[in-house]
């Protein structure tokens, strides 16, 4: 028997206690790789935070990531029904049902947010999905995760050309897939567009599939409840026309913006321990850059984003003024009475 299956007999409360202890230790190891990555990521996405605010946010991120890890392990060890029973509330479920009813199929957009593994069994009640799966390191670990996912009604396909073709075929037949588009792709499979204000290499897979199939796009997250008693699922309607643009830069940028809107309300639940920004053309790999080089980049990028935001605000105000004046002229031309 795979030793990981012993987690089936360990109470979730005990696993969470272990996760909290690990998080406490990590926060007292300033040179720990996970904490260093989180610190760099939070500096990149929100440099205006004070030191106290950064410490609080980083502490929450470390804890949530440790909790999500043990919760995922528990979900793989248990039956699908156990995971389904952990779901308490589903917000805006009608958005998801509309997407699943789309004759062109549906892609569920899942950022690395919350405990998404806990949601897999629940969503697969609604139909058989086609999911790309990349084997993880370690034979026993890979077998354990694979067995946990294969108990669902999902069809697992490899993360290569044959897997992409399988997902495309499923969508053309009105099926659905789940994609985490915020992983770092190979350069050949990505474009450089902003994510939280940072120009970085971004996967084009979901955007290209959407533009070719015109499938529905629905954002989904699975967030641990504040009282720790189960999880809530949140569904988001993603209908910006730019998401379907054939220009990969346009559609991928729009998808990043959509993911930002999903992540921001639960920012501390995002997996900021992941090296999402390791391909920044202007900087290189920030996780290997020296402190001075990283600080200089952050300052320059913050100034640039501020200038862009000011220009966008001025353009929006100018458009509103023009539209208002046009409406006034049109109303003035209408006969009274």
mmCIF file of C-alpha atoms in Angstrom:
data_model
loop_
_atom_site.group_PDB
_atom_site.id
_atom_site.type_symbol
_atom_site.label_atom_id
_atom_site.label_comp_id
_atom_site.label_asym_id
_atom_site.label_seq_id
_atom_site.Cartn_x
_atom_site.Cartn_y
_atom_site.Cartn_z
ATOM 1 C CA UNK A 1 0.000 0.000 0.000
ATOM 2 C CA UNK A 2 1.183 3.493 -0.795
ATOM 3 C CA UNK A 3 2.198 5.043 2.566
ATOM 4 C CA UNK A 4 0.401 8.260 1.606
ATOM 5 C CA UNK A 5 -2.900 6.424 2.030
ATOM 6 C CA UNK A 6 -2.313 6.481 5.793
ATOM 7 C CA UNK A 7 -3.491 10.105 5.639
ATOM 8 C CA UNK A 8 -6.976 8.658 5.218
ATOM 9 C CA UNK A 9 -6.908 7.793 8.925
ATOM 10 C CA UNK A 10 -5.455 11.089 10.173
ATOM 11 C CA UNK A 11 -8.150 13.642 11.178
ATOM 12 C CA UNK A 12 -8.140 16.853 9.173
ATOM 13 C CA UNK A 13 -7.957 18.830 12.429
ATOM 14 C CA UNK A 14 -4.690 17.105 13.286
ATOM 15 C CA UNK A 15 -3.261 17.749 9.816
ATOM 16 C CA UNK A 16 -4.192 21.411 10.107
ATOM 17 C CA UNK A 17 -2.490 21.580 13.488
ATOM 18 C CA UNK A 18 0.645 20.171 11.863
ATOM 19 C CA UNK A 19 0.359 22.762 9.067
ATOM 20 C CA UNK A 20 0.127 25.605 11.585
ATOM 21 C CA UNK A 21 3.234 24.336 13.353
ATOM 22 C CA UNK A 22 5.154 24.168 10.079
ATOM 23 C CA UNK A 23 3.997 27.691 9.153
ATOM 24 C CA UNK A 24 5.170 28.956 12.578
ATOM 25 C CA UNK A 25 8.610 27.429 11.988
ATOM 26 C CA UNK A 26 8.892 28.824 8.448
ATOM 27 C CA UNK A 27 8.132 32.351 9.659
ATOM 28 C CA UNK A 28 11.130 32.048 11.974
ATOM 29 C CA UNK A 29 13.449 30.988 9.169
ATOM 30 C CA UNK A 30 14.112 34.205 7.197
ATOM 31 C CA UNK A 31 16.302 32.348 4.690
ATOM 32 C CA UNK A 32 13.725 29.640 3.961
ATOM 33 C CA UNK A 33 13.158 29.339 0.214
ATOM 34 C CA UNK A 34 9.359 29.486 0.501
ATOM 35 C CA UNK A 35 9.364 32.618 2.663
ATOM 36 C CA UNK A 36 11.941 34.343 0.465
ATOM 37 C CA UNK A 37 9.837 33.663 -2.652
ATOM 38 C CA UNK A 38 6.717 35.007 -0.940
ATOM 39 C CA UNK A 39 8.545 38.143 0.182
ATOM 40 C CA UNK A 40 9.782 38.847 -3.344
ATOM 41 C CA UNK A 41 6.343 38.243 -4.849
ATOM 42 C CA UNK A 42 4.561 40.548 -2.406
ATOM 43 C CA UNK A 43 7.207 43.209 -2.995
ATOM 44 C CA UNK A 44 6.618 42.969 -6.749
ATOM 45 C CA UNK A 45 2.823 43.098 -6.643
ATOM 46 C CA UNK A 46 2.372 45.690 -3.886
ATOM 47 C CA UNK A 47 5.553 47.653 -3.068
ATOM 48 C CA UNK A 48 3.545 50.334 -1.219
ATOM 49 C CA UNK A 49 2.883 48.037 1.748
ATOM 50 C CA UNK A 50 4.580 48.981 5.001
ATOM 51 C CA UNK A 51 6.964 46.519 6.662
ATOM 52 C CA UNK A 52 4.293 45.654 9.224
ATOM 53 C CA UNK A 53 1.704 45.058 6.496
ATOM 54 C CA UNK A 54 4.139 42.895 4.515
ATOM 55 C CA UNK A 55 4.898 40.792 7.584
ATOM 56 C CA UNK A 56 1.196 40.256 8.301
ATOM 57 C CA UNK A 57 0.400 39.372 4.684
ATOM 58 C CA UNK A 58 3.385 37.040 4.351
ATOM 59 C CA UNK A 59 2.416 35.270 7.576
ATOM 60 C CA UNK A 60 -1.119 34.714 6.269
ATOM 61 C CA UNK A 61 0.177 33.455 2.913
ATOM 62 C CA UNK A 62 2.570 30.963 4.547
ATOM 63 C CA UNK A 63 -0.190 29.640 6.799
ATOM 64 C CA UNK A 64 -2.740 29.333 3.989
ATOM 65 C CA UNK A 65 -0.261 27.580 1.730
ATOM 66 C CA UNK A 66 0.627 25.071 4.451
ATOM 67 C CA UNK A 67 -3.062 24.465 5.193
ATOM 68 C CA UNK A 68 -3.923 24.013 1.511
ATOM 69 C CA UNK A 69 -1.111 21.470 1.159
ATOM 70 C CA UNK A 70 -2.390 19.172 3.917
ATOM 71 C CA UNK A 71 -6.010 19.668 2.807
ATOM 72 C CA UNK A 72 -5.078 18.586 -0.720
ATOM 73 C CA UNK A 73 -3.310 15.492 0.616
ATOM 74 C CA UNK A 74 -6.384 14.623 2.685
ATOM 75 C CA UNK A 75 -8.687 15.047 -0.344
ATOM 76 C CA UNK A 76 -6.534 12.683 -2.439
ATOM 77 C CA UNK A 77 -6.588 10.072 0.343
ATOM 78 C CA UNK A 78 -10.339 10.230 0.945
ATOM 79 C CA UNK A 79 -13.290 9.281 -1.250
ATOM 80 C CA UNK A 80 -14.713 11.907 -3.643
ATOM 81 C CA UNK A 81 -17.830 12.136 -1.451
ATOM 82 C CA UNK A 82 -15.702 13.263 1.499
ATOM 83 C CA UNK A 83 -14.425 16.233 -0.527
ATOM 84 C CA UNK A 84 -17.939 17.020 -1.760
ATOM 85 C CA UNK A 85 -19.179 17.111 1.837
ATOM 86 C CA UNK A 86 -16.587 19.788 2.681
ATOM 87 C CA UNK A 87 -18.245 22.271 0.298
ATOM 88 C CA UNK A 88 -20.652 24.463 2.263
ATOM 89 C CA UNK A 89 -21.774 27.321 -0.004
ATOM 90 C CA UNK A 90 -21.521 27.874 -3.754
ATOM 91 C CA UNK A 91 -21.790 31.502 -4.836
ATOM 92 C CA UNK A 92 -23.209 32.380 -8.275
ATOM 93 C CA UNK A 93 -23.600 28.722 -9.224
ATOM 94 C CA UNK A 94 -25.873 29.734 -12.102
ATOM 95 C CA UNK A 95 -22.826 31.181 -13.896
ATOM 96 C CA UNK A 96 -21.168 27.768 -13.816
ATOM 97 C CA UNK A 97 -24.337 25.964 -14.944
ATOM 98 C CA UNK A 98 -24.730 28.384 -17.860
ATOM 99 C CA UNK A 99 -21.145 27.726 -18.868
ATOM 100 C CA UNK A 100 -21.589 23.963 -18.727
ATOM 101 C CA UNK A 101 -24.685 24.270 -20.933
ATOM 102 C CA UNK A 102 -22.754 26.155 -23.637
ATOM 103 C CA UNK A 103 -22.772 24.038 -26.840
ATOM 104 C CA UNK A 104 -19.200 25.187 -27.509
ATOM 105 C CA UNK A 105 -18.005 23.716 -24.240
ATOM 106 C CA UNK A 106 -16.529 25.433 -21.190
ATOM 107 C CA UNK A 107 -13.129 26.058 -19.658
ATOM 108 C CA UNK A 108 -13.073 26.549 -15.907
ATOM 109 C CA UNK A 109 -10.315 29.059 -15.138
ATOM 110 C CA UNK A 110 -8.682 28.086 -11.845
ATOM 111 C CA UNK A 111 -5.876 30.275 -10.534
ATOM 112 C CA UNK A 112 -3.553 28.734 -7.915
ATOM 113 C CA UNK A 113 -5.946 30.056 -5.300
ATOM 114 C CA UNK A 114 -7.286 28.398 -2.177
ATOM 115 C CA UNK A 115 -7.616 24.605 -2.039
ATOM 116 C CA UNK A 116 -8.661 23.876 -5.600
ATOM 117 C CA UNK A 117 -8.097 20.112 -5.184
ATOM 118 C CA UNK A 118 -10.986 20.021 -2.698
ATOM 119 C CA UNK A 119 -13.290 21.325 -5.424
ATOM 120 C CA UNK A 120 -12.483 18.746 -8.099
ATOM 121 C CA UNK A 121 -14.879 16.082 -6.856
ATOM 122 C CA UNK A 122 -17.700 18.607 -6.468
ATOM 123 C CA UNK A 123 -17.399 20.050 -9.971
ATOM 124 C CA UNK A 124 -17.063 16.619 -11.576
ATOM 125 C CA UNK A 125 -20.536 15.774 -10.278
ATOM 126 C CA UNK A 126 -21.808 18.157 -12.943
ATOM 127 C CA UNK A 127 -20.127 16.412 -15.875
ATOM 128 C CA UNK A 128 -17.025 14.561 -16.990
ATOM 129 C CA UNK A 129 -14.110 16.916 -17.518
ATOM 130 C CA UNK A 130 -10.911 16.548 -19.520
ATOM 131 C CA UNK A 131 -7.921 17.689 -17.451
ATOM 132 C CA UNK A 132 -4.261 17.955 -18.331
ATOM 133 C CA UNK A 133 -1.997 16.243 -15.801
ATOM 134 C CA UNK A 134 1.773 16.605 -15.432
ATOM 135 C CA UNK A 135 3.440 13.879 -13.350
ATOM 136 C CA UNK A 136 5.079 15.145 -10.157
ATOM 137 C CA UNK A 137 8.494 14.126 -8.852
ATOM 138 C CA UNK A 138 8.650 10.935 -6.836
ATOM 139 C CA UNK A 139 7.000 7.670 -7.898
ATOM 140 C CA UNK A 140 4.968 7.169 -4.711
ATOM 141 C CA UNK A 141 3.816 10.801 -4.632
ATOM 142 C CA UNK A 142 2.817 10.710 -8.296
ATOM 143 C CA UNK A 143 0.911 7.436 -7.863
ATOM 144 C CA UNK A 144 -0.935 8.820 -4.845
ATOM 145 C CA UNK A 145 -2.055 12.032 -6.592
ATOM 146 C CA UNK A 146 -2.900 10.186 -9.809
ATOM 147 C CA UNK A 147 -5.056 7.636 -7.973
ATOM 148 C CA UNK A 148 -6.821 10.414 -6.105
ATOM 149 C CA UNK A 149 -7.719 12.221 -9.309
ATOM 150 C CA UNK A 150 -8.574 9.091 -11.296
ATOM 151 C CA UNK A 151 -11.351 8.265 -8.812
ATOM 152 C CA UNK A 152 -13.230 11.205 -10.278
ATOM 153 C CA UNK A 153 -15.124 11.096 -13.565
ATOM 154 C CA UNK A 154 -12.423 13.224 -15.184
ATOM 155 C CA UNK A 155 -10.300 12.121 -18.128
ATOM 156 C CA UNK A 156 -6.621 12.872 -17.474
ATOM 157 C CA UNK A 157 -4.470 13.713 -20.488
ATOM 158 C CA UNK A 158 -0.753 14.610 -20.700
ATOM 159 C CA UNK A 159 0.540 18.184 -20.807
ATOM 160 C CA UNK A 160 1.781 17.925 -24.389
ATOM 161 C CA UNK A 161 0.419 18.249 -27.913
ATOM 162 C CA UNK A 162 -1.743 15.142 -27.590
ATOM 163 C CA UNK A 163 -3.279 16.506 -24.385
ATOM 164 C CA UNK A 164 -4.077 19.842 -26.010
ATOM 165 C CA UNK A 165 -5.773 18.006 -28.890
ATOM 166 C CA UNK A 166 -7.827 15.971 -26.410
ATOM 167 C CA UNK A 167 -9.007 19.121 -24.597
ATOM 168 C CA UNK A 168 -9.800 20.801 -27.921
ATOM 169 C CA UNK A 169 -11.833 17.763 -29.017
ATOM 170 C CA UNK A 170 -13.727 17.699 -25.727
ATOM 171 C CA UNK A 171 -14.652 21.375 -26.069
ATOM 172 C CA UNK A 172 -15.808 20.896 -29.676
ATOM 173 C CA UNK A 173 -18.117 18.170 -28.378
ATOM 174 C CA UNK A 174 -19.572 20.491 -25.748
ATOM 175 C CA UNK A 175 -17.506 19.121 -22.871
ATOM 176 C CA UNK A 176 -15.458 21.043 -20.341
ATOM 177 C CA UNK A 177 -11.949 21.315 -19.018
ATOM 178 C CA UNK A 178 -10.240 22.923 -16.054
ATOM 179 C CA UNK A 179 -7.054 24.905 -16.622
ATOM 180 C CA UNK A 180 -4.707 26.707 -14.240
ATOM 181 C CA UNK A 181 -3.390 29.400 -16.598
ATOM 182 C CA UNK A 182 -1.087 31.122 -14.105
ATOM 183 C CA UNK A 183 1.728 28.598 -14.267
ATOM 184 C CA UNK A 184 5.023 29.587 -15.926
ATOM 185 C CA UNK A 185 5.162 28.074 -19.433
ATOM 186 C CA UNK A 186 8.057 27.312 -21.707
ATOM 187 C CA UNK A 187 8.956 30.449 -23.741
ATOM 188 C CA UNK A 188 7.475 28.835 -26.864
ATOM 189 C CA UNK A 189 4.103 28.494 -25.150
ATOM 190 C CA UNK A 190 3.772 31.972 -23.738
ATOM 191 C CA UNK A 191 3.785 35.717 -24.270
ATOM 192 C CA UNK A 192 4.979 38.554 -22.055
ATOM 193 C CA UNK A 193 2.018 40.496 -20.639
ATOM 194 C CA UNK A 194 1.253 42.177 -17.286
ATOM 195 C CA UNK A 195 0.193 40.153 -14.254
ATOM 196 C CA UNK A 196 -0.373 42.325 -11.183
ATOM 197 C CA UNK A 197 1.506 45.092 -12.982
ATOM 198 C CA UNK A 198 4.552 42.947 -13.771
ATOM 199 C CA UNK A 199 5.396 42.187 -17.406
ATOM 200 C CA UNK A 200 6.079 38.457 -17.248
ATOM 201 C CA UNK A 201 5.935 35.284 -19.321
ATOM 202 C CA UNK A 202 2.358 33.962 -19.362
ATOM 203 C CA UNK A 203 0.754 30.819 -20.796
ATOM 204 C CA UNK A 204 -1.400 31.215 -23.924
ATOM 205 C CA UNK A 205 -3.068 27.779 -23.802
ATOM 206 C CA UNK A 206 -6.439 28.791 -22.337
ATOM 207 C CA UNK A 207 -6.646 31.932 -24.478
ATOM 208 C CA UNK A 208 -5.904 30.077 -27.706
ATOM 209 C CA UNK A 209 -8.425 27.344 -26.921
ATOM 210 C CA UNK A 210 -11.066 29.979 -26.153
ATOM 211 C CA UNK A 211 -10.438 31.944 -29.365
ATOM 212 C CA UNK A 212 -10.606 28.783 -31.492
ATOM 213 C CA UNK A 213 -13.663 27.156 -29.903
ATOM 214 C CA UNK A 214 -15.611 30.175 -28.563
ATOM 215 C CA UNK A 215 -16.260 28.136 -25.441
ATOM 216 C CA UNK A 216 -17.578 29.643 -22.237
ATOM 217 C CA UNK A 217 -15.009 30.842 -19.707
ATOM 218 C CA UNK A 218 -15.908 30.654 -16.020
ATOM 219 C CA UNK A 219 -13.604 31.610 -13.165
ATOM 220 C CA UNK A 220 -13.771 29.390 -10.071
ATOM 221 C CA UNK A 221 -12.102 29.392 -6.674
ATOM 222 C CA UNK A 222 -12.418 27.237 -3.567
ATOM 223 C CA UNK A 223 -11.734 29.190 -0.388
ATOM 224 C CA UNK A 224 -11.484 27.878 3.170
ATOM 225 C CA UNK A 225 -14.148 29.432 5.373
ATOM 226 C CA UNK A 226 -12.935 31.843 8.034
ATOM 227 C CA UNK A 227 -14.207 29.518 10.779
ATOM 228 C CA UNK A 228 -12.318 26.594 9.222
ATOM 229 C CA UNK A 229 -15.523 24.574 8.850
ATOM 230 C CA UNK A 230 -15.441 23.626 5.204
ATOM 231 C CA UNK A 231 -14.988 25.565 1.979
ATOM 232 C CA UNK A 232 -16.941 27.931 -0.235
ATOM 233 C CA UNK A 233 -16.863 27.890 -4.021
ATOM 234 C CA UNK A 234 -17.009 31.195 -5.893
ATOM 235 C CA UNK A 235 -17.966 31.382 -9.590
ATOM 236 C CA UNK A 236 -17.140 34.341 -11.841
ATOM 237 C CA UNK A 237 -18.526 35.272 -15.243
ATOM 238 C CA UNK A 238 -15.648 35.957 -17.661
ATOM 239 C CA UNK A 239 -17.176 37.586 -20.719
ATOM 240 C CA UNK A 240 -14.755 40.334 -21.764
ATOM 241 C CA UNK A 241 -14.612 40.143 -25.612
ATOM 242 C CA UNK A 242 -10.825 40.554 -25.417
ATOM 243 C CA UNK A 243 -10.634 37.070 -23.876
ATOM 244 C CA UNK A 244 -11.465 35.666 -27.328
ATOM 245 C CA UNK A 245 -9.186 37.910 -29.367
ATOM 246 C CA UNK A 246 -7.020 36.029 -31.864
ATOM 247 C CA UNK A 247 -4.065 38.184 -30.865
ATOM 248 C CA UNK A 248 -2.514 36.113 -28.061
ATOM 249 C CA UNK A 249 -1.102 39.208 -26.352
ATOM 250 C CA UNK A 250 -4.554 40.799 -26.142
ATOM 251 C CA UNK A 251 -6.427 37.687 -24.990
ATOM 252 C CA UNK A 252 -3.762 36.572 -22.501
ATOM 253 C CA UNK A 253 -3.556 40.063 -20.983
ATOM 254 C CA UNK A 254 -7.347 40.036 -20.583
ATOM 255 C CA UNK A 255 -7.185 36.621 -18.918
ATOM 256 C CA UNK A 256 -4.519 37.844 -16.481
ATOM 257 C CA UNK A 257 -6.757 40.790 -15.601
ATOM 258 C CA UNK A 258 -9.667 38.391 -15.038
ATOM 259 C CA UNK A 259 -7.534 36.250 -12.742
ATOM 260 C CA UNK A 260 -6.442 39.327 -10.802
ATOM 261 C CA UNK A 261 -10.095 40.157 -10.119
ATOM 262 C CA UNK A 262 -10.601 36.604 -8.798
ATOM 263 C CA UNK A 263 -7.445 36.619 -6.673
ATOM 264 C CA UNK A 264 -7.593 40.085 -5.086
ATOM 265 C CA UNK A 265 -10.571 39.450 -2.733
ATOM 266 C CA UNK A 266 -8.671 36.442 -1.320
ATOM 267 C CA UNK A 267 -5.091 37.555 -1.950
ATOM 268 C CA UNK A 268 -3.599 35.796 1.080
ATOM 269 C CA UNK A 269 -5.025 32.486 -0.188
ATOM 270 C CA UNK A 270 -3.093 32.698 -3.455
ATOM 271 C CA UNK A 271 -0.020 30.477 -3.816
ATOM 272 C CA UNK A 272 2.538 33.278 -3.697
ATOM 273 C CA UNK A 273 5.129 30.674 -2.754
ATOM 274 C CA UNK A 274 5.167 29.800 -6.466
ATOM 275 C CA UNK A 275 7.855 31.514 -8.554
ATOM 276 C CA UNK A 276 5.351 33.056 -10.936
ATOM 277 C CA UNK A 277 7.602 35.932 -12.096
ATOM 278 C CA UNK A 278 10.814 34.076 -12.941
ATOM 279 C CA UNK A 279 10.774 35.339 -16.539
ATOM 280 C CA UNK A 280 10.682 39.166 -16.447
ATOM 281 C CA UNK A 281 12.421 40.478 -19.601
ATOM 282 C CA UNK A 282 13.490 43.727 -17.974
ATOM 283 C CA UNK A 283 14.881 42.071 -14.851
ATOM 284 C CA UNK A 284 15.442 38.406 -15.563
ATOM 285 C CA UNK A 285 14.761 36.062 -12.657
ATOM 286 C CA UNK A 286 13.915 38.176 -9.568
ATOM 287 C CA UNK A 287 14.442 35.180 -7.299
ATOM 288 C CA UNK A 288 18.125 35.200 -8.272
ATOM 289 C CA UNK A 289 18.604 38.971 -8.561
ATOM 290 C CA UNK A 290 20.548 40.874 -5.930
ATOM 291 C CA UNK A 291 18.605 43.148 -3.582
ATOM 292 C CA UNK A 292 19.711 46.426 -5.180
ATOM 293 C CA UNK A 293 18.786 45.320 -8.699
ATOM 294 C CA UNK A 294 15.394 44.097 -7.512
ATOM 295 C CA UNK A 295 14.719 47.332 -5.598
ATOM 296 C CA UNK A 296 15.639 49.464 -8.620
ATOM 297 C CA UNK A 297 13.330 47.467 -10.879
ATOM 298 C CA UNK A 298 10.423 47.760 -8.418
ATOM 299 C CA UNK A 299 10.866 51.532 -8.180
ATOM 300 C CA UNK A 300 11.016 51.970 -11.958
ATOM 301 C CA UNK A 301 8.059 49.636 -12.537
ATOM 302 C CA UNK A 302 5.960 51.419 -9.894
ATOM 303 C CA UNK A 303 6.633 54.799 -11.528
ATOM 304 C CA UNK A 304 5.784 53.408 -14.964
ATOM 305 C CA UNK A 305 2.529 51.845 -13.772
ATOM 306 C CA UNK A 306 1.563 55.102 -12.059
ATOM 307 C CA UNK A 307 2.093 57.003 -15.316
ATOM 308 C CA UNK A 308 0.020 54.452 -17.254
ATOM 309 C CA UNK A 309 -2.772 54.579 -14.678
ATOM 310 C CA UNK A 310 -2.857 58.379 -14.807
ATOM 311 C CA UNK A 311 -3.017 58.351 -18.608
ATOM 312 C CA UNK A 312 -5.821 55.750 -18.561
ATOM 313 C CA UNK A 313 -7.777 57.801 -16.025
ATOM 314 C CA UNK A 314 -7.417 60.954 -18.112
ATOM 315 C CA UNK A 315 -8.529 59.082 -21.245
ATOM 316 C CA UNK A 316 -11.563 57.679 -19.421
ATOM 317 C CA UNK A 317 -12.534 61.103 -18.081
ATOM 318 C CA UNK A 318 -12.131 62.636 -21.533
ATOM 319 C CA UNK A 319 -14.396 59.976 -23.027
ATOM 320 C CA UNK A 320 -17.017 60.524 -20.340
ATOM 321 C CA UNK A 321 -16.945 64.279 -21.011
ATOM 322 C CA UNK A 322 -17.309 63.713 -24.754
ATOM 323 C CA UNK A 323 -20.197 61.281 -24.264
ATOM 324 C CA UNK A 324 -21.944 63.713 -21.897
ATOM 325 C CA UNK A 325 -21.592 66.594 -24.342
ATOM 326 C CA UNK A 326 -22.869 64.426 -27.198
ATOM 327 C CA UNK A 327 -25.930 63.408 -25.185
ATOM 328 C CA UNK A 328 -26.637 67.030 -24.291
ATOM 329 C CA UNK A 329 -26.473 68.047 -27.944
ATOM 330 C CA UNK A 330 -28.718 65.180 -28.989
ATOM 331 C CA UNK A 331 -31.251 66.010 -26.278
ATOM 332 C CA UNK A 332 -31.225 69.661 -27.291
ATOM 333 C CA UNK A 333 -32.077 68.700 -30.878
ATOM 334 C CA UNK A 334 -35.164 66.750 -29.808
ATOM 335 C CA UNK A 335 -38.446 68.640 -30.112
ATOM 336 C CA UNK A 336 -39.942 69.568 -26.764
ATOM 337 C CA UNK A 337 -43.409 68.525 -25.662
#
